[in-house]
PDB file of C-alpha atoms in Angstrom:
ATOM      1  CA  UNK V 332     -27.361  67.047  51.667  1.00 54.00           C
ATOM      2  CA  UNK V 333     -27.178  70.602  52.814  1.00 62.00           C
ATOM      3  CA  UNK V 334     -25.955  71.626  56.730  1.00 65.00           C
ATOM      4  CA  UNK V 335     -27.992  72.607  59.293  1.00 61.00           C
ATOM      5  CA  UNK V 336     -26.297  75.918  59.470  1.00 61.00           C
ATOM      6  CA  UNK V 337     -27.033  76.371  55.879  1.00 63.00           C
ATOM      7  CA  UNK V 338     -30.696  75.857  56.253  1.00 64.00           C
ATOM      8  CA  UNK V 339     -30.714  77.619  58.884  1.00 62.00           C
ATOM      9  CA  UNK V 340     -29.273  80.515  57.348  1.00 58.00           C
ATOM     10  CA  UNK V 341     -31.757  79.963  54.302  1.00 60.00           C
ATOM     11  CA  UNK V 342     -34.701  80.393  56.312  1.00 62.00           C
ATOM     12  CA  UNK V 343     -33.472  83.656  58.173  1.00 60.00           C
ATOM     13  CA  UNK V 344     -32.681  85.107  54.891  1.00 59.00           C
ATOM     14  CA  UNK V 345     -36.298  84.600  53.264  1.00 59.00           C
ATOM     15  CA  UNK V 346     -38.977  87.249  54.433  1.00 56.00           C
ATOM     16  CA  UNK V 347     -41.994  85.381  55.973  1.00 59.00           C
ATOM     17  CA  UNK V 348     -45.642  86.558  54.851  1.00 61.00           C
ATOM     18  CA  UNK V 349     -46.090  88.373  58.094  1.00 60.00           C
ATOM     19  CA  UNK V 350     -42.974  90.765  58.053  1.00 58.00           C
ATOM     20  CA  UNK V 351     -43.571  91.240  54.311  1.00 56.00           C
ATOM     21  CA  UNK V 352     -47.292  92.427  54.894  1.00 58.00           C
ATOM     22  CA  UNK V 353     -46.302  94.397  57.959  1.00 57.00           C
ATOM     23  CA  UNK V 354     -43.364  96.460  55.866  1.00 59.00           C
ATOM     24  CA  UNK V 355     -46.104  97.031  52.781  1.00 60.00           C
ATOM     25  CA  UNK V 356     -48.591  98.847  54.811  1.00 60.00           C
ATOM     26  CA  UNK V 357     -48.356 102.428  55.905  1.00 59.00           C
ATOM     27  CA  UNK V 358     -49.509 103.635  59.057  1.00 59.00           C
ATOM     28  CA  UNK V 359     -49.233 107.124  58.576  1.00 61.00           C
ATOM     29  CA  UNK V 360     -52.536 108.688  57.007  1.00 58.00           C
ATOM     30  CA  UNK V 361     -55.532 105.626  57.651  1.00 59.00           C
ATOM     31  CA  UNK V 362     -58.750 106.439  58.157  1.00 58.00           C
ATOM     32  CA  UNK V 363     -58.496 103.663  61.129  1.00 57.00           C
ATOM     33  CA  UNK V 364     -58.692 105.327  63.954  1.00 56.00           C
ATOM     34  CA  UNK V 365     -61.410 108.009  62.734  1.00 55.00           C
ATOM     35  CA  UNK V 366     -63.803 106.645  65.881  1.00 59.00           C
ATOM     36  CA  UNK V 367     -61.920 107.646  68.525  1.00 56.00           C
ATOM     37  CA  UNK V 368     -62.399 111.166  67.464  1.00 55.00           C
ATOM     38  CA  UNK V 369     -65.591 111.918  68.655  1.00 55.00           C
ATOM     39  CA  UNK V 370     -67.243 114.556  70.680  1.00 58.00           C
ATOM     40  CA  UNK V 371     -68.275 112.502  74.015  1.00 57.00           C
ATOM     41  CA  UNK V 372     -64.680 112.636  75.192  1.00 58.00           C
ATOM     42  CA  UNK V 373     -64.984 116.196  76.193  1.00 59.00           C
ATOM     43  CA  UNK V 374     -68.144 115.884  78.872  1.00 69.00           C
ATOM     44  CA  UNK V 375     -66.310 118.226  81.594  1.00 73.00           C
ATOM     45  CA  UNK V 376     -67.565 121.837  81.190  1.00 73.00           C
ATOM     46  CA  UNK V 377     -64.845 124.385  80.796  1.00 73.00           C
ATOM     47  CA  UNK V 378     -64.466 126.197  83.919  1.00 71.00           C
ATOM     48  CA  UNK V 379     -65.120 130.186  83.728  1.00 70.00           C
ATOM     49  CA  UNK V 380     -62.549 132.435  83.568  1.00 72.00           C
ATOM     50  CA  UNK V 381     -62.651 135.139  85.594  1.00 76.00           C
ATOM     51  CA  UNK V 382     -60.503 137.370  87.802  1.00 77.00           C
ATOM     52  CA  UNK V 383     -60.175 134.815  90.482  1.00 79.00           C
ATOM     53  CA  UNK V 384     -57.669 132.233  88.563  1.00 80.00           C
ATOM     54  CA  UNK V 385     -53.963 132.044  90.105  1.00 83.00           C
ATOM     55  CA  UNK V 386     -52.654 134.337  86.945  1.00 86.00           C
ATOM     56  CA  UNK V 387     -54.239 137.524  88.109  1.00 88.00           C
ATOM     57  CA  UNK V 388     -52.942 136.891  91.223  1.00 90.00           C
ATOM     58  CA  UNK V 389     -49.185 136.515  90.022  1.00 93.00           C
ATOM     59  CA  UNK V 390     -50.007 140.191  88.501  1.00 94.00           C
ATOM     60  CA  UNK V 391     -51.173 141.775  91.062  1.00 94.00           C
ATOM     61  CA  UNK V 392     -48.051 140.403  93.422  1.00 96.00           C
ATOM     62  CA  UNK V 393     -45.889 141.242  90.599  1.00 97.00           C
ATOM     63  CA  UNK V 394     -47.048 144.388  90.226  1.00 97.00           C
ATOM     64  CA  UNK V 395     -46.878 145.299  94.164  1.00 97.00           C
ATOM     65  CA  UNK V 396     -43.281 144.080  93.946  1.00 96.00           C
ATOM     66  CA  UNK V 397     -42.462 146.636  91.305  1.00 95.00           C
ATOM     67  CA  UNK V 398     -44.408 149.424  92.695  1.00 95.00           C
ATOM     68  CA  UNK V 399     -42.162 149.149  96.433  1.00 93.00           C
ATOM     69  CA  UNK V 400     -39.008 148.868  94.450  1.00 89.00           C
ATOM     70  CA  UNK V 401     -39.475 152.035  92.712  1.00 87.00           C
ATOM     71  CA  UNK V 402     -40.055 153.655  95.904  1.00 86.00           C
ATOM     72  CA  UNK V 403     -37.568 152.625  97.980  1.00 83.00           C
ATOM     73  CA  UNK V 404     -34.533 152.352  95.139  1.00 80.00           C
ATOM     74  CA  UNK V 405     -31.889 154.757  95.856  1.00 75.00           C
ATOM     75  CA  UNK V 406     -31.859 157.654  93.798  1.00 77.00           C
ATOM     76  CA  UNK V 407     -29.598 157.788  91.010  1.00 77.00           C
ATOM     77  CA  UNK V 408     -26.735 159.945  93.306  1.00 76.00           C
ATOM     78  CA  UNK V 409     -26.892 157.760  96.163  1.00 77.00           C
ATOM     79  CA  UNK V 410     -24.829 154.552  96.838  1.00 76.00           C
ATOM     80  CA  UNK V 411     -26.987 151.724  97.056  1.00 75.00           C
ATOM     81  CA  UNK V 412     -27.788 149.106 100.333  1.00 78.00           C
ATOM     82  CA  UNK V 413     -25.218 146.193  98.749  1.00 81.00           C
ATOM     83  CA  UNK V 414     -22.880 148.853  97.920  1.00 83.00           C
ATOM     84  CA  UNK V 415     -22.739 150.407 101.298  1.00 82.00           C
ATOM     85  CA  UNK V 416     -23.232 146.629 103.245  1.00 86.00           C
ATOM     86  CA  UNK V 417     -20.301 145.404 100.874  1.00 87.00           C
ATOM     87  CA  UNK V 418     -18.313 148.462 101.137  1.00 85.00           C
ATOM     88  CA  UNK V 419     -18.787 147.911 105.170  1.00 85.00           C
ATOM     89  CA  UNK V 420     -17.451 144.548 105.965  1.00 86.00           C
ATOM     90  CA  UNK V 421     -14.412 144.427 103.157  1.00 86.00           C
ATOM     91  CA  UNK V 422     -11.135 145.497 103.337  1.00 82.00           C
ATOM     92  CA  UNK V 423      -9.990 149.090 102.200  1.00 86.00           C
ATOM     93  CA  UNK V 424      -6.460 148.983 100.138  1.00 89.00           C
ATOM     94  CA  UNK V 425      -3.723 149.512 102.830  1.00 92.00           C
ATOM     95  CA  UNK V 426      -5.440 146.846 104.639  1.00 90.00           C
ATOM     96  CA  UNK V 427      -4.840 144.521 101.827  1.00 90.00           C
ATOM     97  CA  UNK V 428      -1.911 145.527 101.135  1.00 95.00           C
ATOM     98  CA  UNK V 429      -0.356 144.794 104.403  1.00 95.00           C
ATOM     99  CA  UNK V 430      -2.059 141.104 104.152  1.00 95.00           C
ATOM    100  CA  UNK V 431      -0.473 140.478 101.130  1.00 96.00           C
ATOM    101  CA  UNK V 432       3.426 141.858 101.835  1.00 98.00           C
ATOM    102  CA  UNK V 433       3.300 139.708 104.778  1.00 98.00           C
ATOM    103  CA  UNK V 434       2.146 137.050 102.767  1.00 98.00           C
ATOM    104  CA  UNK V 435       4.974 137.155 100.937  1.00 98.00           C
ATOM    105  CA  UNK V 436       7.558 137.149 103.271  1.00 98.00           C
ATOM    106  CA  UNK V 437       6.155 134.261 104.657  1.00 97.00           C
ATOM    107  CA  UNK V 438       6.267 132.790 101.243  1.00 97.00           C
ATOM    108  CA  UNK V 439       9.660 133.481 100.777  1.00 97.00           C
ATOM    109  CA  UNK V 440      10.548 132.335 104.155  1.00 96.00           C
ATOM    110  CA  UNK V 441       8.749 129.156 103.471  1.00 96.00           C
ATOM    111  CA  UNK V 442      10.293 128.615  99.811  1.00 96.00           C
ATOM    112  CA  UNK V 443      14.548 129.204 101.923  1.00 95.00           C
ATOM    113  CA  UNK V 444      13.362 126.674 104.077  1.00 93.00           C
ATOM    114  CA  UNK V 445      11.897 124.124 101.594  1.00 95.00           C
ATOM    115  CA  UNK V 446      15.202 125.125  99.328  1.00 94.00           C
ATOM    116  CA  UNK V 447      17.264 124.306 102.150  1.00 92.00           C
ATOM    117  CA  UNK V 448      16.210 120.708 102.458  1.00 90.00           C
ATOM    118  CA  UNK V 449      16.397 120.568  98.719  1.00 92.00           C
ATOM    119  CA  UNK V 450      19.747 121.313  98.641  1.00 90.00           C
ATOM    120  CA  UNK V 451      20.777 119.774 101.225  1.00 88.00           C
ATOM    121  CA  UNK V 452      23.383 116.942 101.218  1.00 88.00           C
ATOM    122  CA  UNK V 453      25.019 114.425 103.698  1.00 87.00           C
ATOM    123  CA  UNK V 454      28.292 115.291 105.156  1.00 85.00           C
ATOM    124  CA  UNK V 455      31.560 114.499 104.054  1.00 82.00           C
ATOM    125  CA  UNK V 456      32.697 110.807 104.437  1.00 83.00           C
ATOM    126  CA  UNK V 457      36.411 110.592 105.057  1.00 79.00           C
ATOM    127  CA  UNK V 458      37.398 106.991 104.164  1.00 81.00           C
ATOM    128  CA  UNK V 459      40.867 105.694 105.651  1.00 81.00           C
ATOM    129  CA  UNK V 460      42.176 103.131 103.828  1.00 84.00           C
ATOM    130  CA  UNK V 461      42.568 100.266 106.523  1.00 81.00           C
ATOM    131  CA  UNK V 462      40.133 101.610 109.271  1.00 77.00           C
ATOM    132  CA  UNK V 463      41.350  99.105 111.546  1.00 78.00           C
ATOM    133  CA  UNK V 464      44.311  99.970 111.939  1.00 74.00           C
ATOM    134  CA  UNK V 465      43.074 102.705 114.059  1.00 72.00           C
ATOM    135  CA  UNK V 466      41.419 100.223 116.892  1.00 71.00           C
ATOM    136  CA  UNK V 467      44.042  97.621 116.847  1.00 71.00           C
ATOM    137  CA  UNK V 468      46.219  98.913 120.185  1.00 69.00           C
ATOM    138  CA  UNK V 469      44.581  99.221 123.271  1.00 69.00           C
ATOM    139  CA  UNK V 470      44.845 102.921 124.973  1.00 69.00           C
ATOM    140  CA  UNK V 471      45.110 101.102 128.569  1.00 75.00           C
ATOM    141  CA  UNK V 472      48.761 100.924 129.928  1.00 69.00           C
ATOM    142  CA  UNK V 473      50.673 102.656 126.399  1.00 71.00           C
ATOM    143  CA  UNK V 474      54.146 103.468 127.410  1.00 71.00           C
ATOM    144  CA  UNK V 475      55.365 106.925 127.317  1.00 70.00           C
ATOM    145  CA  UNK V 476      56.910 108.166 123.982  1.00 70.00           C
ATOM    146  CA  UNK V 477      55.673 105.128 121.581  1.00 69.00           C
ATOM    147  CA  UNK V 478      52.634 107.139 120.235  1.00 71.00           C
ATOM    148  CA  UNK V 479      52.997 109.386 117.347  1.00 74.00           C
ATOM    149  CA  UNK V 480      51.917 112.786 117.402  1.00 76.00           C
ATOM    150  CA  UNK V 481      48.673 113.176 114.976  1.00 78.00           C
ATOM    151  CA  UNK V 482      48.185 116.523 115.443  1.00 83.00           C
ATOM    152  CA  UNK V 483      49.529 117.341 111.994  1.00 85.00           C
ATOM    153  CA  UNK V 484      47.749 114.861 109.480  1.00 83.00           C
ATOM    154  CA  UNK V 485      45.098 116.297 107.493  1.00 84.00           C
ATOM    155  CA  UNK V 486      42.527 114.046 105.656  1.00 81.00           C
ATOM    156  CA  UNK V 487      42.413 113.872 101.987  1.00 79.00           C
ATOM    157  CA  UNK V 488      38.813 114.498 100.725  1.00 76.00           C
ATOM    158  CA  UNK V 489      37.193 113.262  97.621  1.00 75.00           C
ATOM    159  CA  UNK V 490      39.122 115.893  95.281  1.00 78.00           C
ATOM    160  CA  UNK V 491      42.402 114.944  96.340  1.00 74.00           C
ATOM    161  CA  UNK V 492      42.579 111.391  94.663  1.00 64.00           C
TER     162      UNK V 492
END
């Protein structure tokens, strides 16, 4: 006795009569749809062409366009509207120049400052070796004489262990 998947499998495998006539037929060159090609599709008359159609208009518009550019183009000696409106509201080269060497010195003064907190580091930690020690006696009602003078102890820093 065979599976179900098997069968299953055995079916999908075999063409059916409908696929297999639909792959042998060609639909490329039949003389099937030869009907549809007659001439009672085109019943609209062809409208007249004539000087009226939105073409000749584009022309003529075109045409005035080139006709006022021609005459009121600069000649060939003389600076042109952009140039002179461009030439009018930018910049001539001290004025740049002065723009950009006080750009820089605010650059660099803004790269010294941003170098200074990069570089920056916390201050020096002096560590005493028993801290309390230095809080144990009370400053309140000290005898004369029993305090030593600490005017001449220097701190060791990190280097000197």
């Amino acid at each position: 006795m065979q599976s179900l998947a098997r069968t299953r499998v055995a079916t999908l495998a075999r063409p059916s009569s409908r696929s297999a006539i639909l792959a042998g037929r060609r639909f490329l060159a039949s003389d099937a749809h030869d009907e549809h090609h007659d001439e009672h599709h085109d019943i609209a008359p062809a409208r007249p062409e004539g000087f009226t159609s939105p073409g000749w208009g584009y022309l003529i518009a075109l045409s005035a366009a080139v006709v006022a550019f021609y005459k009121y183009a600069p000649a060939p000696g003389d600076e042109a509207y952009i140039t002179r409106y461009i030439k009018h509201y930018t910049h001539n080269a001290e004025e740049w120049e002065r723009i950009n060497i006080k750009h820089l010195f605010l650059s660099k003064e803004s790269q010294e400052s941003a170098l200074l907190v990069a570089d920056a580091r916390p201050p020096v930690v002096h560590r005493y070796r028993y801290p309390q020690m230095l809080e144990r006696a009370s400053p309140h009602l000290q005898r004369v004489g029993p305090q030593v003078d600490l005017s001449g102890v220097v701190a060791k820093t990190d280097k000197d262990y």
